[in-house]
Short mmCIF file of C-alpha atoms in Angstrom, two decimals:
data_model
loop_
_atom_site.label_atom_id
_atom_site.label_comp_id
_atom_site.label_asym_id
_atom_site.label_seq_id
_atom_site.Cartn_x
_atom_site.Cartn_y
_atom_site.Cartn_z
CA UNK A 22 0.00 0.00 0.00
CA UNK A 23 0.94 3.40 -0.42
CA UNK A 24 -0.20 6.70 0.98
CA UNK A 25 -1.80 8.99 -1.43
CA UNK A 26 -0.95 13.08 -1.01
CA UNK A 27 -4.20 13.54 0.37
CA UNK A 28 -3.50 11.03 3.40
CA UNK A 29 -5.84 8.55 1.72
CA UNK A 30 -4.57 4.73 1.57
CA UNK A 31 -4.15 3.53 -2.05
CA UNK A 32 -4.31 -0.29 -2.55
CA UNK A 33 -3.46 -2.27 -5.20
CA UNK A 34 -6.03 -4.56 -5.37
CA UNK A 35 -8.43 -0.67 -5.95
CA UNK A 36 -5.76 -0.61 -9.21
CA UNK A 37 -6.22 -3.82 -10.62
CA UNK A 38 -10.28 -3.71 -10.04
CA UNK A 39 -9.66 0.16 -12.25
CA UNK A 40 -7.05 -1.82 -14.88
CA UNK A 41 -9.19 -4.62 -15.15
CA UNK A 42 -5.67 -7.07 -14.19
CA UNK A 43 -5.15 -9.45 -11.12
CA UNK A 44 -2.83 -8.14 -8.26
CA UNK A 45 -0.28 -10.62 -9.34
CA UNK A 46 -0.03 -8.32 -12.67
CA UNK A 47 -0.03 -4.46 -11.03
CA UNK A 48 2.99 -6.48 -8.51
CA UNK A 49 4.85 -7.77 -12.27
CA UNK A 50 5.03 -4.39 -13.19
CA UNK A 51 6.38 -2.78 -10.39
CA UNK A 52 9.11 -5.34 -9.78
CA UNK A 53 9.94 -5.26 -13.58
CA UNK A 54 8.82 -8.77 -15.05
CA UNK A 55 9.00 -8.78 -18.59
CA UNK A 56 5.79 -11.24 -19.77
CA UNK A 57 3.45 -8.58 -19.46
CA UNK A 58 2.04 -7.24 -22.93
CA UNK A 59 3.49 -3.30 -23.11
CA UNK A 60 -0.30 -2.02 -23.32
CA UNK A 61 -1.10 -3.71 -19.93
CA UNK A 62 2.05 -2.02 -18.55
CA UNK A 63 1.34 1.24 -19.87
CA UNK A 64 -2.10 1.18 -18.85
CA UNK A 65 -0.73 0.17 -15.68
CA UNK A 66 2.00 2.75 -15.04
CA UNK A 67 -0.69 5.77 -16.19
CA UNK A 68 -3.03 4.45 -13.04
CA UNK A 69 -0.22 4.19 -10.33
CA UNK A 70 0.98 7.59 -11.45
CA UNK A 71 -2.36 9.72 -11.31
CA UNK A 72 -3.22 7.56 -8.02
CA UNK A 73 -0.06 8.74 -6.77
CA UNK A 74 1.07 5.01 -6.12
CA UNK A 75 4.18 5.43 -4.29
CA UNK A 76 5.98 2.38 -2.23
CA UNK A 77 6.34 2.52 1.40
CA UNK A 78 7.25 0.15 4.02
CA UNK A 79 10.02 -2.00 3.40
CA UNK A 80 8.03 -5.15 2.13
CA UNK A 81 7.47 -3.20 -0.90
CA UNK A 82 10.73 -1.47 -1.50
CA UNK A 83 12.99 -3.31 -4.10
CA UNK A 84 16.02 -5.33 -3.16
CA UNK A 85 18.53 -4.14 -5.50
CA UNK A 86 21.85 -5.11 -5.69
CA UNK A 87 23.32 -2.48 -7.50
CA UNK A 88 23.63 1.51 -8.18
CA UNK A 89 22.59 3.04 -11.62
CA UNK A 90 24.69 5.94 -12.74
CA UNK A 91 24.17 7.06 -15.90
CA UNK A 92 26.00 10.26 -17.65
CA UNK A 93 25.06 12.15 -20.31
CA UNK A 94 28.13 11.60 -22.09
CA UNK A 95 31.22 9.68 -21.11
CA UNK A 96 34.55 11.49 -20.75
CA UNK A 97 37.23 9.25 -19.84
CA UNK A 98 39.35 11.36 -17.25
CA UNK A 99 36.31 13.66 -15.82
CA UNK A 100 33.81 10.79 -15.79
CA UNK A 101 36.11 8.11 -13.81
CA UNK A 102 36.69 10.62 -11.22
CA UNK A 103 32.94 10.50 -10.46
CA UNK A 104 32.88 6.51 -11.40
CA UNK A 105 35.37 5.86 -8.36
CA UNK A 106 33.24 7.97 -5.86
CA UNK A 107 30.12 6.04 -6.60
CA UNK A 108 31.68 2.43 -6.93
CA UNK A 109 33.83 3.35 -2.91
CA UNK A 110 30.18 3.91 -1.61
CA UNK A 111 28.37 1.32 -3.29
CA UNK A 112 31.24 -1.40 -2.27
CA UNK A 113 31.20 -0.35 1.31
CA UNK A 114 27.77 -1.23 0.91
CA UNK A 115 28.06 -4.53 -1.21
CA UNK A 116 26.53 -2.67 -3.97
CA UNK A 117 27.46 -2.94 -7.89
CA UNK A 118 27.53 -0.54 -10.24
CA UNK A 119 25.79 -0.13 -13.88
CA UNK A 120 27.51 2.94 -15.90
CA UNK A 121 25.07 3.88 -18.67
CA UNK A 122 26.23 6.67 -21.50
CA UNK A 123 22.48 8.55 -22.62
CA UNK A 124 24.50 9.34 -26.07
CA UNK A 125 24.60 13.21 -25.42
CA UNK A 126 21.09 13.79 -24.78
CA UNK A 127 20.51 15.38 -21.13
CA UNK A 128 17.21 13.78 -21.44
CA UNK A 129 17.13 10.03 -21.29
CA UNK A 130 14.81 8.17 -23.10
CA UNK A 131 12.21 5.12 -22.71
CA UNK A 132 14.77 2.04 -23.61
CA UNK A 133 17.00 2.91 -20.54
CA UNK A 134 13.89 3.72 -18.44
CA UNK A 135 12.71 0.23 -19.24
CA UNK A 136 16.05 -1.57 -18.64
CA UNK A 137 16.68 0.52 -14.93
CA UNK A 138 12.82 -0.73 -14.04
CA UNK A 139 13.88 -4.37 -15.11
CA UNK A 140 17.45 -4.38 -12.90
CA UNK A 141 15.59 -2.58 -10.07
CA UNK A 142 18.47 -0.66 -8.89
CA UNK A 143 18.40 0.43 -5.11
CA UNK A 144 19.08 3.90 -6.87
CA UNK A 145 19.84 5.72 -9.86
CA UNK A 146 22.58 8.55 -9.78
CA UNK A 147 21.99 11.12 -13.10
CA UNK A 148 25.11 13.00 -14.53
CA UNK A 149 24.16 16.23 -16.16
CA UNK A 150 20.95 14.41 -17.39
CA UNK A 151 17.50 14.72 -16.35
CA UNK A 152 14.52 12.89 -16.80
CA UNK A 153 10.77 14.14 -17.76
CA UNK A 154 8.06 14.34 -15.01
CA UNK A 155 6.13 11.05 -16.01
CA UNK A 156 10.03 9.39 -16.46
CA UNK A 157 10.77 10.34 -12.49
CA UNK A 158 7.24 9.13 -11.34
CA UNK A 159 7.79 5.81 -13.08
CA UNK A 160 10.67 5.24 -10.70
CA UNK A 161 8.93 6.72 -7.81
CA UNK A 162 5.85 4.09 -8.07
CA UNK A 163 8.79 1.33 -7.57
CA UNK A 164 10.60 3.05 -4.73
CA UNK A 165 13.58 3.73 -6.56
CA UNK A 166 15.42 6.78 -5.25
CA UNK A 167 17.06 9.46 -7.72
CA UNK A 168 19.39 11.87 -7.16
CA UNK A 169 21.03 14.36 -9.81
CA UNK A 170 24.90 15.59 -10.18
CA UNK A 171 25.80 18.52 -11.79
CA UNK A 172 22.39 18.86 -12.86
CA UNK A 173 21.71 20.70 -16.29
CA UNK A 174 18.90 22.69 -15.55
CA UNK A 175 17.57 23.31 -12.24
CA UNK A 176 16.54 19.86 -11.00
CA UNK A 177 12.94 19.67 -9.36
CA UNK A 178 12.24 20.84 -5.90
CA UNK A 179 11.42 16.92 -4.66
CA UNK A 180 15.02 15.80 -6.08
CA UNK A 181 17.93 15.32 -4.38
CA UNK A 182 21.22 17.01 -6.41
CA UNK A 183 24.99 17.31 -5.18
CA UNK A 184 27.31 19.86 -7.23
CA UNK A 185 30.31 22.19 -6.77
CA UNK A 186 30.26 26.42 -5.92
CA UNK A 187 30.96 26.63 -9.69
CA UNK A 188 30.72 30.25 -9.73
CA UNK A 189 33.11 30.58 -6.61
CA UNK A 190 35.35 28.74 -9.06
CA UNK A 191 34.68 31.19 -12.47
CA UNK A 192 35.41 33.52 -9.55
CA UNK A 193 39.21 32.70 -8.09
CA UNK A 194 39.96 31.77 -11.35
CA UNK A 195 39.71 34.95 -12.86
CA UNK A 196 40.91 37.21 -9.71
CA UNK A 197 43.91 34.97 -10.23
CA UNK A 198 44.29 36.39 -13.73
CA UNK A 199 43.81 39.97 -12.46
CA UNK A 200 45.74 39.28 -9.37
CA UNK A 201 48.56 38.82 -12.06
CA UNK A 202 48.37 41.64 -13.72
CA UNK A 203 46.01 40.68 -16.78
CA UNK A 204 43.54 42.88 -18.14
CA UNK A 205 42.02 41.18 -21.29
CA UNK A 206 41.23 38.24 -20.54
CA UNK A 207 38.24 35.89 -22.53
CA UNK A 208 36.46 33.05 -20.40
CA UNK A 209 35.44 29.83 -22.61
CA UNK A 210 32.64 28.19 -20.82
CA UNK A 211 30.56 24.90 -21.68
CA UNK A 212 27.12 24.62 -23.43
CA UNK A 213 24.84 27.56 -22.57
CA UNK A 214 21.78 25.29 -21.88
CA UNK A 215 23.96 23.82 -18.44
CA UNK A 216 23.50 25.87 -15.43
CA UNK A 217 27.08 24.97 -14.47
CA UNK A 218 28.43 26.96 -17.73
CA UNK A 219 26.42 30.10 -16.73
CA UNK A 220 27.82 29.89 -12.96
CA UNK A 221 31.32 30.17 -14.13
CA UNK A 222 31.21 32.45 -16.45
CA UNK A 223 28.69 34.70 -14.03
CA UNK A 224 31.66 33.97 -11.42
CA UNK A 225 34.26 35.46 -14.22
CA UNK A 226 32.39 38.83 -15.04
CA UNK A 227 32.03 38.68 -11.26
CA UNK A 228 35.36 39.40 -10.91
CA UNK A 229 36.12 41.30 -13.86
CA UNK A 230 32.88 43.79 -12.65
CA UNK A 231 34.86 44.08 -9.07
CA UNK A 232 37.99 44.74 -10.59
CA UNK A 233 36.71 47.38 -12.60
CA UNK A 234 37.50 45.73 -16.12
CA UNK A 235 35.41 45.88 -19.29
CA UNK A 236 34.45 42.84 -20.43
CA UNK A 237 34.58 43.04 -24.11
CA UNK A 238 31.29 40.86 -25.49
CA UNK A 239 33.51 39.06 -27.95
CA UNK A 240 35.83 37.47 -25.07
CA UNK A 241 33.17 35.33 -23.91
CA UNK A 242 32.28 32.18 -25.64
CA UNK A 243 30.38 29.35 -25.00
CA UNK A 244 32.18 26.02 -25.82
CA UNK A 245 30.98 22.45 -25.88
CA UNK A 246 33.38 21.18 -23.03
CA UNK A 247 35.31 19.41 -25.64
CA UNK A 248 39.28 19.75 -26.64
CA UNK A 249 37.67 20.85 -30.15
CA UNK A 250 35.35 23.29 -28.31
CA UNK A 251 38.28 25.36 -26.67
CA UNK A 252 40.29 25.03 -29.57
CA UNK A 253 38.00 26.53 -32.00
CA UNK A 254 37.17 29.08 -29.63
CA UNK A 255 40.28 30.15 -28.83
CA UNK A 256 41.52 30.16 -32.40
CA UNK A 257 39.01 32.51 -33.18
CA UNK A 258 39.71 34.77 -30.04
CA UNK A 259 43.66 34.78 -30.52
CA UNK A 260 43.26 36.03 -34.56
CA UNK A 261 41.09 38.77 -33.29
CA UNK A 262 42.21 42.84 -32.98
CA UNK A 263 43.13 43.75 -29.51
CA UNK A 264 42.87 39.40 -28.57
CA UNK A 265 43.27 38.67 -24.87
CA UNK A 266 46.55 37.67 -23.01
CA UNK A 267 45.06 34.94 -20.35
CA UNK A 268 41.85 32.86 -20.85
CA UNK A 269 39.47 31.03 -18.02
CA UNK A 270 38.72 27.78 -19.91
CA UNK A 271 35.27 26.26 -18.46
CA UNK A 272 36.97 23.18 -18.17
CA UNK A 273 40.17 21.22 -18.27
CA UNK A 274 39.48 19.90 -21.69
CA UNK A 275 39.08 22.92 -23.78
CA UNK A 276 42.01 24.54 -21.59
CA UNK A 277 43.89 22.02 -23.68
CA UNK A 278 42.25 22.84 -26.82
CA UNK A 279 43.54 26.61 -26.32
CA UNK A 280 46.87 25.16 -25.75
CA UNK A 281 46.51 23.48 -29.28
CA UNK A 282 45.37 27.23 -30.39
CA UNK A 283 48.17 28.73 -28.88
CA UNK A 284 50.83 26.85 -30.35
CA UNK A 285 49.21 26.65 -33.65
CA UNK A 286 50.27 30.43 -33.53
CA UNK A 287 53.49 29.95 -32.08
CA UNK A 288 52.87 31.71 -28.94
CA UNK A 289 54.53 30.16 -25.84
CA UNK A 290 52.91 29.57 -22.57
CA UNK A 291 52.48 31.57 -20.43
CA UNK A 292 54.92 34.02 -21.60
CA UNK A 293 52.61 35.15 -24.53
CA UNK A 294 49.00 33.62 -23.22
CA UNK A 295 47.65 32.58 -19.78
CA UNK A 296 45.47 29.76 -19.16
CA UNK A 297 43.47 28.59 -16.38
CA UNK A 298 40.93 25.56 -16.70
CA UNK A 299 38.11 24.23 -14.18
CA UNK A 300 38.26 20.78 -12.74
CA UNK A 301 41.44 19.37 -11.88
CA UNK A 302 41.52 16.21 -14.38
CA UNK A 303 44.75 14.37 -14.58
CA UNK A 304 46.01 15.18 -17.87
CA UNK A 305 46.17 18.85 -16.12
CA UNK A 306 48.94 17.75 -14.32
CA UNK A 307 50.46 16.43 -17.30
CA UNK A 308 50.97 18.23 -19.90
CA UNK A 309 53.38 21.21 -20.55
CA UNK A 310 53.53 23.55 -18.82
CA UNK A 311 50.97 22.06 -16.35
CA UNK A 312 47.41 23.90 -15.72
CA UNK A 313 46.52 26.03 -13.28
CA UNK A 314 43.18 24.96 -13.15
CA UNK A 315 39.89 25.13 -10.43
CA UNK A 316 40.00 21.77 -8.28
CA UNK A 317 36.26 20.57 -8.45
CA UNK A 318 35.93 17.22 -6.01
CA UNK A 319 34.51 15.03 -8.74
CA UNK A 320 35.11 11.87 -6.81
CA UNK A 321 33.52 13.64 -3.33
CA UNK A 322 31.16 14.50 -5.73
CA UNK A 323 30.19 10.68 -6.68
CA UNK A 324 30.62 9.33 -2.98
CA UNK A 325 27.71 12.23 -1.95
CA UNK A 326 25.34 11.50 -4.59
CA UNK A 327 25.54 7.83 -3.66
CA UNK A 328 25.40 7.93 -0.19
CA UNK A 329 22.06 10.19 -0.58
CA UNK A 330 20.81 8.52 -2.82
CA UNK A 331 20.84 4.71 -0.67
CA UNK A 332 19.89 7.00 2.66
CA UNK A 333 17.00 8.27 0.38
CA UNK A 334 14.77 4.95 1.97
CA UNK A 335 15.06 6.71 5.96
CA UNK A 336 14.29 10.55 4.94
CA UNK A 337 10.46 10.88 6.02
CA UNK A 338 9.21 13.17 3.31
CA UNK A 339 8.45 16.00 5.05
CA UNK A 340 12.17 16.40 5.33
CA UNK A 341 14.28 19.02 3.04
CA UNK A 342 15.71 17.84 0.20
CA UNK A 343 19.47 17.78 -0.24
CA UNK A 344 21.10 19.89 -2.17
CA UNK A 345 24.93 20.00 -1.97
CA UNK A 346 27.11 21.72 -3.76
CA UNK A 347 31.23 21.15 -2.58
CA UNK A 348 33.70 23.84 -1.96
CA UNK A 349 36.60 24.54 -5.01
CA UNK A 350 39.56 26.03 -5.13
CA UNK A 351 42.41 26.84 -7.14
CA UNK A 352 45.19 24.71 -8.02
CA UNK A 353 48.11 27.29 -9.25
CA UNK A 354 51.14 25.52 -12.09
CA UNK A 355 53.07 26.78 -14.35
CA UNK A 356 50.26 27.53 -16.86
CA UNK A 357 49.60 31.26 -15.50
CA UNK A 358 52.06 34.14 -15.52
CA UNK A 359 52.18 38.29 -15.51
CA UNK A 360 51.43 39.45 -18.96
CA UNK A 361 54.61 40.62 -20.84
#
């Protein structure tokens, strides 16, 4: 049974009478059994989601054995920061872990939906994804907790999300730049449909506004935090009349694609250009010179999202809902110098 928003009890055996199935059926598709026909399910799903159907006492909650993270898209070095954070909490627990890639879309669609219901996961961690209303209720009629990272948009007031004080970080990156002795300097951030784009670069006219600095419209660019994104950007920006002499990459990645600019045009770093990137990835540390970059605790970031996400089953829901975001902070190498 479950407790509708209105304090009434909803039973299943009221929801089979409606969906004209046996108990046995409505109790198939919420633990995932494939042999029922997909209008039965559907018909199914639409009645526990406008009863509000939602599973309560631990009889009813799914036994899952493992943790579902899935990522929008799958970037080696960034993405197995996060990986190892999930996979230390779900071991301590005696949890697996399913990585699913959505293929770029932040939206995922029906196929994984189906396959998460099937595993019944004792929770699903989202990377810069989201999922639609009906998607989210789906998982709530089964019990299965949810909780976003880095979220894309501004996740729903009933979700759980854990991310970093990005625009702290657009912030000290580019009062490091000034601190220096820079004064035109160009910001490359990520897609402009992520909130965590718009944070840093808010953070980086932040501190150009505080400085006193013009920010010159063209220095600002949004990338596709990509190599290719920062190097096309930066290209463009470095050809350009009165073109900047430090740059606040939106992430390590395209920080390395403005290195590939740079030396395209023969200009050595950082005597000639200044770069600063956002995340602390370990190719940062790497290449030459190495990047002064924003530390963001990806792995803290992971261990967080999973640890709310399995303690989702004791908050009573009149509690708040979490929403974390982890302290940065900047990580100076050789990357960064005065302007000549």
């Amino acid at each position: 049974m479950s407790a509708a928003a209105d304090g009434s009890r909803i039973r299943l055996a009221d929801i089979a009478a409606e969906a004209g199935v046996s108990v046995a059926t409505i109790s198939k598709v919420l633990n995932g059994h494939g042999d029922i026909s997909p209008a039965t399910r559907a018909r199914v799903d639409a009645l526990l989601t406008a009863r509000g159907y939602r599973r309560r006492s631990a009889s009813e909650k799914p036994r899952g054995d493992l943790i579902e993270l899935v990522f929008h898209e799958f970037e080696a070095s960034w993405s197995m920061e996060i990986i190892a954070g999930v996979e230390e909490v779900a071991k301590a627990r005696g949890l697996a872990v399913v990585v699913t890639e959505s293929g770029g879309a932040h939206s995922l669609g029906e196929d994984w939906l189906e396959g998460a219901l099937r595993r019944r996961p004792a929770g699903v961690v989202l990377v810069s994804s989201a999922l639609v209303d009906r998607q989210r209720l789906r998982l709530a009629t089964r019990g299965i907790p949810l909780v976003v990272v880095d979220s894309a948009g501004d996740p729903p007031a009933d979700i759980p999300s854990v991310g970093s004080a990005n625009w702290s970080g657009g912030l000290a990156a580019t009062r490091h730049l000034i601190e220096l002795g820079h004064r035109r300097i160009a910001a490359i951030t990520g897609p402009s449909d992520m909130l965590c784009s718009l944070a840093r670069v808010d953070g980086y006219r932040s501190a150009m506004a505080s400085a006193g600095l013009d920010v010159d419209p063209r220095w600002v660019r949004f990338g596709t935090f990509y190599v290719e994104g920062g190097r096309d950007a930066a290209r463009d920006l470095l050809s350009s009349d009165n073109a900047p002499t430090a740059i606040f990459a939106g992430n390590d990645l395209q920080a390395l694609g403005v290195y590939d600019a740079a030396r395209e045009r023969g200009m050595r770093l950082p005597d000639d250009l200044s770069v600063v990137g956002y995340d602390d990835i370990a190719p940062a540390r790497w290449v030459s010179p190495a990047l002064t970059t924003v530390h963001q605790p990806l792995r803290r970031m992971g261990a967080e999202a999973t640890r709310m996400v399995l303690d989702a089953a004791t908050r009573d829901s009149t509690d708040v809902v979490p929403r974390v975001d982890l302290a940065t902070h900047l990580v100076v190498r050789g990357s960064t110098a005065p302007p000549r």
